[in-house]
């Protein structure tokens, strides 16, 4: 392609509203343009990257036995009502009415649509297994779209769905998809980690996220220093303690005044205690009614872990009026003593003695409380894991923390969708059974953005060769004469040998061309100038290392062919 003919509107200035590097570089390098919050146009360079990522995904999905189809973006409400998600998905689901006043939504994910399709075609075990995927534009009305393609509202996703006739087979398919994901992200040239994850609004019982390690990541993950275990902090398990052995005498607690002292810091400094001497009592509303969750003062309670531990459908922090209703006091003074709702206690609280809790009365706390002073429904693992915590899977490892960008996630769904939607098959004995499902997503644009987060410098992007918009850019350093002749010859030969090449044929100063070349980040650059040509050579420069070699025009073509041949 010729630079002069392409739409590559690079900017010299740093865009004002870009908080992360991939966002600002995509804007500056002329890859994307914002149309509305979280809605972008993909300009030609960006689309080339998107297509590269899509093709790697497509090849690996096909190689593992999945077949591509395309479901509609628009779906009727009835499908979502069948699974109950029309009611629970919330505001992220963009809903609208057609001219006949019928309800529709724009797909944020497609479990309902695919299950509807398969229930129509699958009747017996002979029709299974099936594994289908699509690459499609999704819409989620995210509360805070930001970071460019990383968290858009409209974005491209690969979503896949598998259908098997037993839980065991469905888990095997899950494992195959997990392996395909590893091949995909390896081929994209990313440093990533698969981690155990919670299942959110998609549901199901087993899940892994593929997290690209980057400081700008919104996800927090922990990994063991000794074994393979790694998990999102929403999920990460902790070593249980043995609460029974630690029971201490109760009955010695006293009420103390804590006027206007609500937060852990306020109460602790007022009572001259450490945050590790206090137990926080947090009130939640769930589909099973209000509950209390207890964690040590310096720990963070994770709602997702509490939801799993309690086994409820949904769970969120109680509103102020509910707190008053169930404890008799405003928030800040809640405590477990004589509390009439179920009390879930984090394991680490079992190790504590003579601690501080709220007294369920305004401006009052109890001190010297012990766990035998209140009724405990269950000891649970509900606190956020942090660096230094012991790994629950091996004896001697501890957690380290990382930031990650979730580029993909795989879910074992079981019969969560097939049961309500009656997607069944007849087994060999002629008995009707619900189909076992899994689902598998990859954010295509987010993967491209994550690649930039991991690969850039102060001058611009540095694309990994497998997903770069072009393999090589030719920069001729003159307007005409031998320089242009040789540059054009190299250009033609590279094209003939299927190397993706961009030639900067613009009538601009070398400095401007180099600045743009650095910004758009094509992995290799061939510089053709009069000086080199007097020795019969051109310069082949690697964007990443900055290393350059002087080679003849013939050699440079062979070298590029050689480099690209490794992509497979
Ligand atoms: P997140 O937790 O980041 O909101 P999610 O877990 O809701 O994502 P999934 O339902 O697992 O997302 O969707 C599959 C993949 O789609 C994600 O792994 C991610 O790569 C991508 N994705 C999800 N939401 C967005 C978004 N708003 N913008 C870009 N990509 C997204
Ligand atoms: Mg996810």
XYZ file of C-alpha atoms and ligand atoms in Angstrom:
600
model
C 0.000 0.000 0.000
C 1.033 3.582 -0.625
C 1.086 5.888 2.371
C -0.071 8.794 0.184
C -3.276 6.918 -0.643
C -4.077 5.646 2.833
C -6.103 7.385 5.501
C -3.561 7.653 8.353
C -4.362 10.919 10.136
C -1.536 11.056 12.688
C -1.581 13.750 15.364
C 1.390 15.491 16.935
C -0.367 16.343 20.195
C -1.177 13.987 23.050
C -5.015 13.612 23.102
C -6.505 15.174 26.223
C -8.945 12.514 27.415
C -6.837 9.378 26.928
C -5.912 7.789 30.255
C -3.975 4.778 28.964
C -1.226 4.436 26.386
C -3.103 2.233 23.913
C -5.963 4.736 23.794
C -3.760 7.776 23.252
C -1.518 5.991 20.734
C -4.465 4.662 18.732
C -5.830 8.203 18.482
C -2.450 9.785 17.740
C -1.375 7.203 15.195
C -4.604 7.500 13.228
C -5.985 4.074 14.140
C -9.343 5.034 15.651
C -11.707 7.966 15.832
C -14.318 8.482 18.521
C -17.892 8.864 17.286
C -19.629 8.748 20.691
C -18.620 7.590 24.186
C -17.310 4.038 23.744
C -18.145 4.002 20.021
C -15.290 4.198 17.519
C -14.511 4.088 13.825
C -11.708 1.679 13.008
C -9.477 3.425 10.487
C -7.592 1.353 7.877
C -4.470 0.592 9.963
C -6.592 -0.486 12.919
C -8.848 -2.632 10.784
C -5.798 -4.466 9.446
C -4.755 -5.302 13.031
C -8.313 -6.323 13.916
C -8.443 -8.660 10.893
C -5.100 -10.203 11.870
C -6.308 -10.961 15.389
C -9.597 -12.279 13.995
C -7.781 -14.580 11.602
C -5.572 -16.058 14.305
C -8.692 -16.637 16.407
C -10.547 -18.108 13.419
C -7.705 -20.482 12.513
C -7.256 -21.793 16.041
C -10.992 -22.159 16.674
C -11.419 -24.059 13.405
C -8.378 -26.210 14.160
C -10.002 -27.288 17.422
C -13.219 -28.337 15.724
C -15.398 -25.232 16.147
C -17.363 -23.933 13.158
C -18.079 -20.333 12.308
C -21.581 -18.953 11.930
C -23.167 -15.546 12.379
C -26.109 -14.882 14.675
C -28.164 -11.692 14.470
C -27.059 -8.655 16.451
C -30.679 -7.773 17.218
C -32.638 -10.204 19.370
C -36.288 -10.344 20.454
C -36.977 -9.896 24.188
C -38.789 -13.258 24.334
C -35.511 -15.172 24.065
C -34.029 -13.253 26.974
C -37.227 -13.627 28.983
C -37.001 -17.411 28.675
C -33.770 -17.468 30.696
C -34.780 -14.625 32.997
C -31.876 -12.457 31.856
C -34.206 -9.774 30.425
C -34.959 -8.932 34.071
C -31.497 -9.379 35.610
C -29.063 -8.084 32.956
C -29.671 -4.472 33.946
C -28.817 -1.289 32.103
C -25.890 -2.707 30.147
C -28.447 -4.381 27.890
C -29.480 -1.849 25.246
C -33.203 -2.330 24.691
C -35.525 -0.785 22.145
C -38.969 -1.152 20.600
C -39.761 -1.641 16.950
C -42.663 0.027 15.074
C -45.037 -2.726 16.297
C -44.131 -1.959 19.898
C -42.233 -5.220 20.318
C -39.212 -5.322 22.670
C -35.761 -6.087 21.311
C -32.165 -5.822 22.482
C -28.757 -5.478 20.876
C -26.712 -8.518 21.793
C -24.098 -8.071 24.532
C -23.502 -11.873 24.385
C -25.405 -14.665 22.625
C -26.137 -17.648 24.884
C -29.897 -17.336 24.291
C -29.639 -16.966 20.515
C -27.348 -19.956 20.039
C -29.301 -22.178 22.450
C -32.471 -21.310 20.528
C -30.767 -22.361 17.300
C -29.361 -25.618 18.603
C -32.539 -26.731 20.381
C -34.217 -26.565 17.006
C -31.675 -28.793 15.262
C -30.444 -31.171 17.968
C -32.760 -34.048 18.767
C -30.582 -37.017 19.656
C -27.140 -37.798 21.042
C -26.131 -38.441 17.430
C -26.439 -34.715 16.718
C -23.847 -33.912 19.417
C -21.249 -32.590 20.055
C -21.492 -29.209 18.320
C -19.210 -26.240 18.810
C -20.012 -22.945 17.043
C -18.416 -19.511 17.132
C -18.898 -16.119 15.562
C -16.926 -12.896 15.282
C -19.359 -10.074 15.705
C -19.997 -6.560 16.923
C -21.495 -6.497 20.413
C -23.054 -3.671 22.353
C -22.918 -3.246 26.124
C -24.082 0.041 27.560
C -21.102 0.146 29.938
C -21.504 2.566 32.843
C -18.008 3.970 32.273
C -16.778 3.416 28.729
C -13.110 4.409 28.653
C -9.619 3.491 27.573
C -10.551 3.462 23.875
C -11.056 -0.031 22.464
C -10.278 -1.570 25.841
C -13.680 -0.778 27.336
C -15.981 0.366 24.581
C -19.731 0.121 24.348
C -19.656 -1.167 20.779
C -16.859 -3.717 20.359
C -15.931 -6.793 18.353
C -15.994 -10.116 20.152
C -15.373 -13.701 19.206
C -17.984 -15.687 21.072
C -18.195 -19.455 20.932
C -20.623 -21.970 22.413
C -20.259 -25.720 22.820
C -22.923 -28.405 23.198
C -22.156 -31.851 24.605
C -24.153 -34.792 25.903
C -22.478 -35.123 29.306
C -20.810 -32.958 31.907
C -17.616 -34.919 31.412
C -17.557 -34.310 27.670
C -18.412 -30.653 28.152
C -15.436 -30.287 30.516
C -13.225 -31.897 27.889
C -14.424 -29.377 25.310
C -13.716 -26.617 27.844
C -10.148 -27.929 28.175
C -9.742 -27.932 24.384
C -10.957 -24.344 24.169
C -8.600 -23.398 27.012
C -5.701 -24.850 25.002
C -6.870 -23.088 21.829
C -6.903 -19.797 23.777
C -3.323 -20.362 24.861
C -2.304 -20.911 21.232
C -4.209 -17.793 20.166
C -2.586 -15.453 22.675
C 0.839 -17.010 22.107
C 0.458 -16.426 18.387
C -0.563 -12.809 19.032
C 2.790 -12.363 20.779
C 1.307 -11.440 24.170
C 2.554 -12.086 27.702
C -0.516 -13.352 29.529
C -1.747 -15.663 32.276
C -4.827 -17.847 32.477
C -6.423 -17.308 35.902
C -9.397 -18.762 37.741
C -12.362 -16.423 37.575
C -15.921 -15.782 38.716
C -18.727 -16.109 36.210
C -20.660 -12.801 36.560
C -23.861 -12.365 34.562
C -22.945 -15.214 32.171
C -23.162 -17.778 34.992
C -21.917 -21.358 35.197
C -19.599 -23.071 37.627
C -16.057 -23.123 36.220
C -14.246 -20.334 34.489
C -10.848 -18.987 33.492
C -9.896 -15.549 32.285
C -6.915 -14.896 30.047
C -5.198 -11.862 31.498
C -2.597 -9.860 29.631
C -0.171 -8.565 32.249
C -0.018 -4.769 32.133
C 0.142 -1.984 34.715
C -2.829 -0.251 33.095
C -5.042 -3.340 33.529
C -8.330 -2.902 35.371
C -8.289 -6.436 36.795
C -6.388 -7.481 39.886
C -4.919 -10.949 39.918
C -2.818 -12.977 42.317
C -0.473 -15.816 41.468
C 1.483 -18.241 43.602
C 5.263 -17.848 43.773
C 5.714 -21.645 43.870
C 2.886 -23.412 42.022
C 0.723 -22.790 38.931
C -2.284 -21.387 40.789
C -3.374 -17.918 39.701
C -6.752 -16.248 40.084
C -8.634 -13.004 39.776
C -8.970 -11.455 43.276
C -12.742 -11.672 42.733
C -12.214 -15.420 43.037
C -8.798 -16.157 44.587
C -9.070 -18.666 47.406
C -7.306 -18.401 50.735
C -6.089 -21.013 53.171
C -8.877 -21.854 55.596
C -8.085 -21.732 59.295
C -9.516 -24.252 61.737
C -12.018 -22.138 63.666
C -13.165 -24.824 66.088
C -9.769 -25.101 67.751
C -9.591 -21.367 68.317
C -12.795 -20.815 70.241
C -12.201 -18.533 73.163
C -14.251 -17.707 76.214
C -16.892 -15.085 75.603
C -19.042 -12.892 77.786
C -16.475 -10.291 78.760
C -17.297 -7.633 76.171
C -18.229 -4.082 77.156
C -20.055 -1.262 75.451
C -18.018 1.884 74.772
C -18.974 5.264 73.369
C -17.718 6.117 69.906
C -19.482 9.384 69.084
C -19.527 10.022 65.325
C -16.784 7.436 64.756
C -17.868 5.285 61.823
C -15.026 4.216 59.586
C -12.462 1.630 60.638
C -9.805 4.367 60.821
C -11.982 6.653 62.947
C -13.019 3.952 65.409
C -9.486 2.565 65.708
C -7.821 5.900 66.302
C -10.546 6.905 68.781
C -10.218 3.648 70.769
C -6.415 3.503 70.277
C -6.639 0.114 68.558
C -5.115 -1.295 65.382
C -7.299 -2.099 62.373
C -6.367 -5.755 62.940
C -8.178 -5.531 66.318
C -11.506 -4.652 64.695
C -14.069 -6.767 62.857
C -16.123 -5.089 60.135
C -19.762 -6.148 59.910
C -21.113 -5.451 56.436
C -24.785 -5.837 55.590
C -25.826 -7.173 52.159
C -29.110 -7.680 50.389
C -29.444 -10.928 48.470
C -32.188 -12.925 46.774
C -32.276 -14.933 50.017
C -32.817 -11.834 52.168
C -30.380 -9.644 54.116
C -27.145 -11.185 55.448
C -24.075 -9.978 57.319
C -20.472 -10.576 56.207
C -17.640 -10.231 58.734
C -13.994 -9.523 57.885
C -11.015 -8.191 59.832
C -10.719 -4.395 59.875
C -7.809 -4.198 57.443
C -9.285 -6.743 55.014
C -11.556 -6.137 52.035
C -14.723 -8.174 51.638
C -15.256 -9.385 48.045
C -18.920 -9.395 47.081
C -18.372 -12.023 44.353
C -16.769 -14.415 46.861
C -19.582 -13.818 49.355
C -22.175 -14.509 46.651
C -20.494 -17.834 45.827
C -20.010 -18.776 49.482
C -23.658 -18.123 50.320
C -24.883 -19.661 47.071
C -27.225 -16.823 46.152
C -28.227 -15.491 42.726
C -27.370 -11.875 43.473
C -25.831 -9.914 46.300
C -25.109 -6.229 46.844
C -24.320 -3.844 49.704
C -27.490 -2.937 51.593
C -28.968 0.538 51.311
C -28.887 2.709 54.435
C -32.557 2.075 55.302
C -32.074 -1.718 55.176
C -29.035 -1.414 57.452
C -31.147 0.561 59.941
C -33.986 -1.930 59.671
C -31.881 -5.042 60.327
C -29.383 -3.659 62.868
C -31.378 -0.877 64.494
C -28.538 1.605 63.895
C -27.081 3.590 61.003
C -24.230 2.045 59.047
C -20.871 2.391 60.782
C -22.224 0.832 63.985
C -23.234 -2.659 62.761
C -22.076 -5.658 64.750
C -22.813 -9.389 64.994
C -23.891 -9.574 68.647
C -27.620 -10.340 68.797
C -27.993 -9.742 65.085
C -31.138 -11.423 63.752
C -29.894 -12.139 60.193
C -27.532 -14.890 58.978
C -23.892 -14.087 59.840
C -21.099 -15.234 57.511
C -17.635 -14.972 59.020
C -14.368 -14.884 57.134
C -11.841 -17.507 58.236
C -9.328 -14.894 59.334
C -11.781 -13.595 61.980
C -11.584 -17.012 63.642
C -7.967 -16.267 64.524
C -8.891 -13.084 66.412
C -9.375 -12.468 70.125
C -10.846 -9.574 72.107
C -11.856 -7.518 69.107
C -13.996 -4.437 68.452
C -17.392 -4.577 66.680
C -20.322 -2.203 66.267
C -22.980 -2.408 68.998
C -25.964 -1.923 66.667
C -26.655 1.372 68.445
C -25.815 4.853 67.297
C -22.376 6.032 68.500
C -21.617 2.794 70.359
C -19.207 -0.120 69.852
C -18.352 -3.254 71.802
C -14.768 -4.033 72.810
C -13.291 -7.382 73.922
C -15.726 -9.386 71.833
C -14.884 -13.004 70.945
C -16.394 -15.333 68.392
C -18.365 -17.261 70.988
C -20.270 -14.033 71.743
C -22.432 -14.272 68.641
C -24.164 -16.784 66.420
C -22.220 -17.758 63.310
C -24.048 -19.284 60.382
C -20.937 -20.298 58.517
C -17.204 -19.716 58.262
C -16.463 -18.699 54.730
C -13.659 -17.441 52.493
C -14.856 -13.956 51.548
C -11.924 -11.593 51.851
C -9.780 -10.261 49.029
C -6.508 -12.131 48.641
C -3.416 -9.954 48.745
C 0.319 -10.158 48.222
C 1.975 -12.250 50.921
C -1.085 -14.430 51.693
C -0.308 -18.155 51.725
C -1.304 -20.066 48.585
C -4.191 -22.475 49.321
C -3.040 -25.003 46.705
C 0.543 -25.618 47.790
C 2.257 -25.526 51.158
C 5.063 -23.064 50.715
C 4.038 -20.536 48.071
C 2.661 -17.073 48.738
C 0.655 -14.742 46.530
C 2.058 -11.939 44.423
C -0.242 -9.347 42.893
C -0.428 -8.221 39.265
C -2.596 -6.004 37.121
C -4.231 -7.610 34.116
C -6.320 -6.877 31.049
C -8.931 -9.581 30.524
C -8.714 -10.448 26.829
C -10.666 -13.690 26.934
C -12.784 -15.842 29.203
C -14.022 -19.426 29.066
C -17.040 -20.697 31.036
C -18.419 -24.125 31.827
C -22.175 -23.490 31.795
C -23.614 -26.947 32.382
C -27.365 -26.755 31.890
C -27.840 -23.128 33.002
C -29.281 -22.128 29.601
C -30.389 -25.477 28.173
C -32.739 -26.226 31.088
C -34.852 -23.060 31.051
C -34.793 -23.008 27.238
C -35.565 -26.744 26.994
C -32.608 -27.516 24.760
C -32.655 -31.264 25.152
C -31.561 -34.414 23.334
C -32.548 -38.066 23.534
C -29.792 -40.214 24.974
C -29.019 -43.781 23.873
C -31.750 -45.118 26.147
C -34.263 -42.743 24.562
C -34.415 -40.532 27.641
C -34.680 -36.746 27.268
C -31.711 -34.837 28.813
C -30.622 -31.208 28.930
C -27.583 -30.420 26.759
C -24.339 -29.497 28.576
C -22.904 -26.216 27.425
C -19.794 -24.057 27.592
C -19.144 -20.569 26.273
C -15.949 -18.839 25.214
C -15.300 -15.146 24.529
C -12.384 -13.098 23.212
C -12.365 -9.316 22.902
C -10.786 -8.670 19.515
C -10.295 -4.900 19.895
C -9.257 -5.290 23.516
C -6.607 -7.817 22.461
C -5.207 -5.292 19.982
C -5.221 -2.579 22.674
C -3.554 -4.944 25.165
C -0.802 -5.634 22.628
C -0.067 -1.896 22.540
C -0.080 -1.655 26.340
C 2.667 -4.280 26.372
C 4.561 -3.043 23.331
C 5.265 0.653 22.973
C 7.900 3.260 23.773
C 7.880 7.048 24.095
C 7.799 7.397 20.288
C 4.863 5.139 19.544
C 3.547 1.634 19.008
C 5.732 -1.449 18.473
C 3.549 -4.157 16.933
C 4.335 -7.832 17.403
C 4.903 -9.095 13.845
C 1.920 -11.542 13.793
C -0.680 -8.797 14.321
C 1.079 -5.772 12.828
C -0.901 -3.812 10.213
C 2.045 -4.247 7.812
C 5.189 -6.319 8.154
C 7.479 -3.619 6.831
C 7.504 0.046 5.852
C 9.793 1.454 3.162
C 10.998 5.001 3.722
C 12.639 6.548 0.648
C 14.702 9.585 1.577
C 14.401 11.447 -1.743
C 11.643 12.606 -4.084
C 13.022 11.088 -7.254
C 16.023 9.487 -8.936
C 17.741 6.235 -7.939
C 16.373 6.328 -4.394
C 12.799 6.182 -5.654
C 13.641 3.607 -8.342
C 15.242 1.229 -5.837
C 12.537 1.813 -3.204
C 9.825 1.086 -5.782
C 11.661 -2.038 -6.939
C 11.916 -3.363 -3.373
C 8.237 -2.496 -2.884
C 7.170 -4.472 -5.983
C 9.277 -7.478 -5.083
C 8.030 -7.594 -1.499
C 4.434 -7.421 -2.726
C 5.084 -10.207 -5.204
C 6.407 -12.357 -2.383
C 3.333 -11.698 -0.234
C 5.023 -9.450 2.281
C 2.646 -6.796 3.601
C 4.435 -3.587 2.807
C 3.682 0.106 3.179
C 5.766 2.603 1.214
C 5.978 6.171 2.487
C 5.784 7.869 -0.897
C 4.762 11.242 0.557
C 6.701 14.331 -0.409
C 7.799 15.102 3.157
C 10.999 15.621 5.112
C 12.752 12.475 6.394
C 12.211 13.593 9.996
C 8.441 13.717 9.550
C 8.369 10.311 7.890
C 10.468 8.768 10.686
C 8.247 10.291 13.374
C 5.132 8.846 11.744
C 6.856 5.498 11.202
C 7.753 5.303 14.899
C 4.211 6.247 15.861
C 2.373 3.692 13.703
C 4.783 1.025 14.902
C 5.356 -1.267 11.920
C 7.935 -3.851 13.092
C 10.500 -3.416 10.277
C 11.612 -0.415 8.271
C 13.667 -0.267 5.083
C 15.367 3.096 4.637
C 16.537 3.906 1.121
C 18.872 6.921 0.813
C 21.477 8.300 -1.555
C 24.256 7.824 0.974
C 23.694 4.077 1.348
C 23.145 3.570 -2.346
C 26.643 4.856 -3.142
C 27.778 1.664 -1.291
C 24.964 -0.322 -2.932
C 23.056 -0.827 0.356
C 19.837 0.085 2.115
C 19.175 0.051 5.867
C 16.921 -2.578 7.498
C 15.848 -1.405 10.931
C 13.882 -3.186 13.632
C 11.356 -0.929 15.393
C 11.609 -2.771 18.694
C 15.367 -2.885 19.287
C 16.326 -0.001 17.025
C 19.022 -2.322 15.583
C 19.822 -1.737 11.961
C 21.842 -3.550 9.322
C 23.125 -2.456 5.925
C 22.102 -4.922 3.228
C 21.722 -4.933 -0.550
C 18.250 -4.371 -2.027
C 18.111 -8.063 -3.028
C 19.118 -9.278 0.416
C 16.569 -7.071 2.139
C 13.737 -8.794 0.287
C 15.030 -12.262 1.202
C 15.475 -11.245 4.821
C 11.898 -10.002 5.074
C 10.580 -13.192 3.450
C 12.610 -15.214 5.936
C 11.268 -13.264 8.926
C 7.650 -13.478 7.857
C 7.946 -17.202 7.078
C 8.234 -17.885 10.844
C 4.663 -16.690 11.334
C 3.298 -19.969 9.932
P -15.169 -7.033 31.857
O -15.094 -7.762 33.170
O -13.874 -6.457 31.432
O -16.307 -6.062 31.782
P -16.600 -9.274 30.924
O -16.059 -10.329 31.823
O -17.911 -8.688 31.203
O -15.510 -8.126 30.750
P -17.099 -11.276 28.903
O -18.563 -11.355 29.026
O -16.263 -12.342 29.502
O -16.586 -9.838 29.421
O -16.750 -11.042 27.360
C -15.730 -11.721 26.647
C -14.607 -10.800 26.255
O -15.086 -9.641 25.571
C -13.826 -10.237 27.428
O -12.870 -11.165 27.869
C -13.207 -8.988 26.832
O -12.009 -9.302 26.161
C -14.235 -8.538 25.816
N -15.005 -7.397 26.331
C -15.961 -7.402 27.260
N -16.454 -6.180 27.481
C -15.779 -5.357 26.642
C -15.838 -3.950 26.388
N -16.692 -3.174 27.033
N -14.995 -3.438 25.449
C -14.134 -4.226 24.793
N -14.040 -5.555 24.984
C -14.848 -6.122 25.894
Mg -15.202 -11.898 31.318
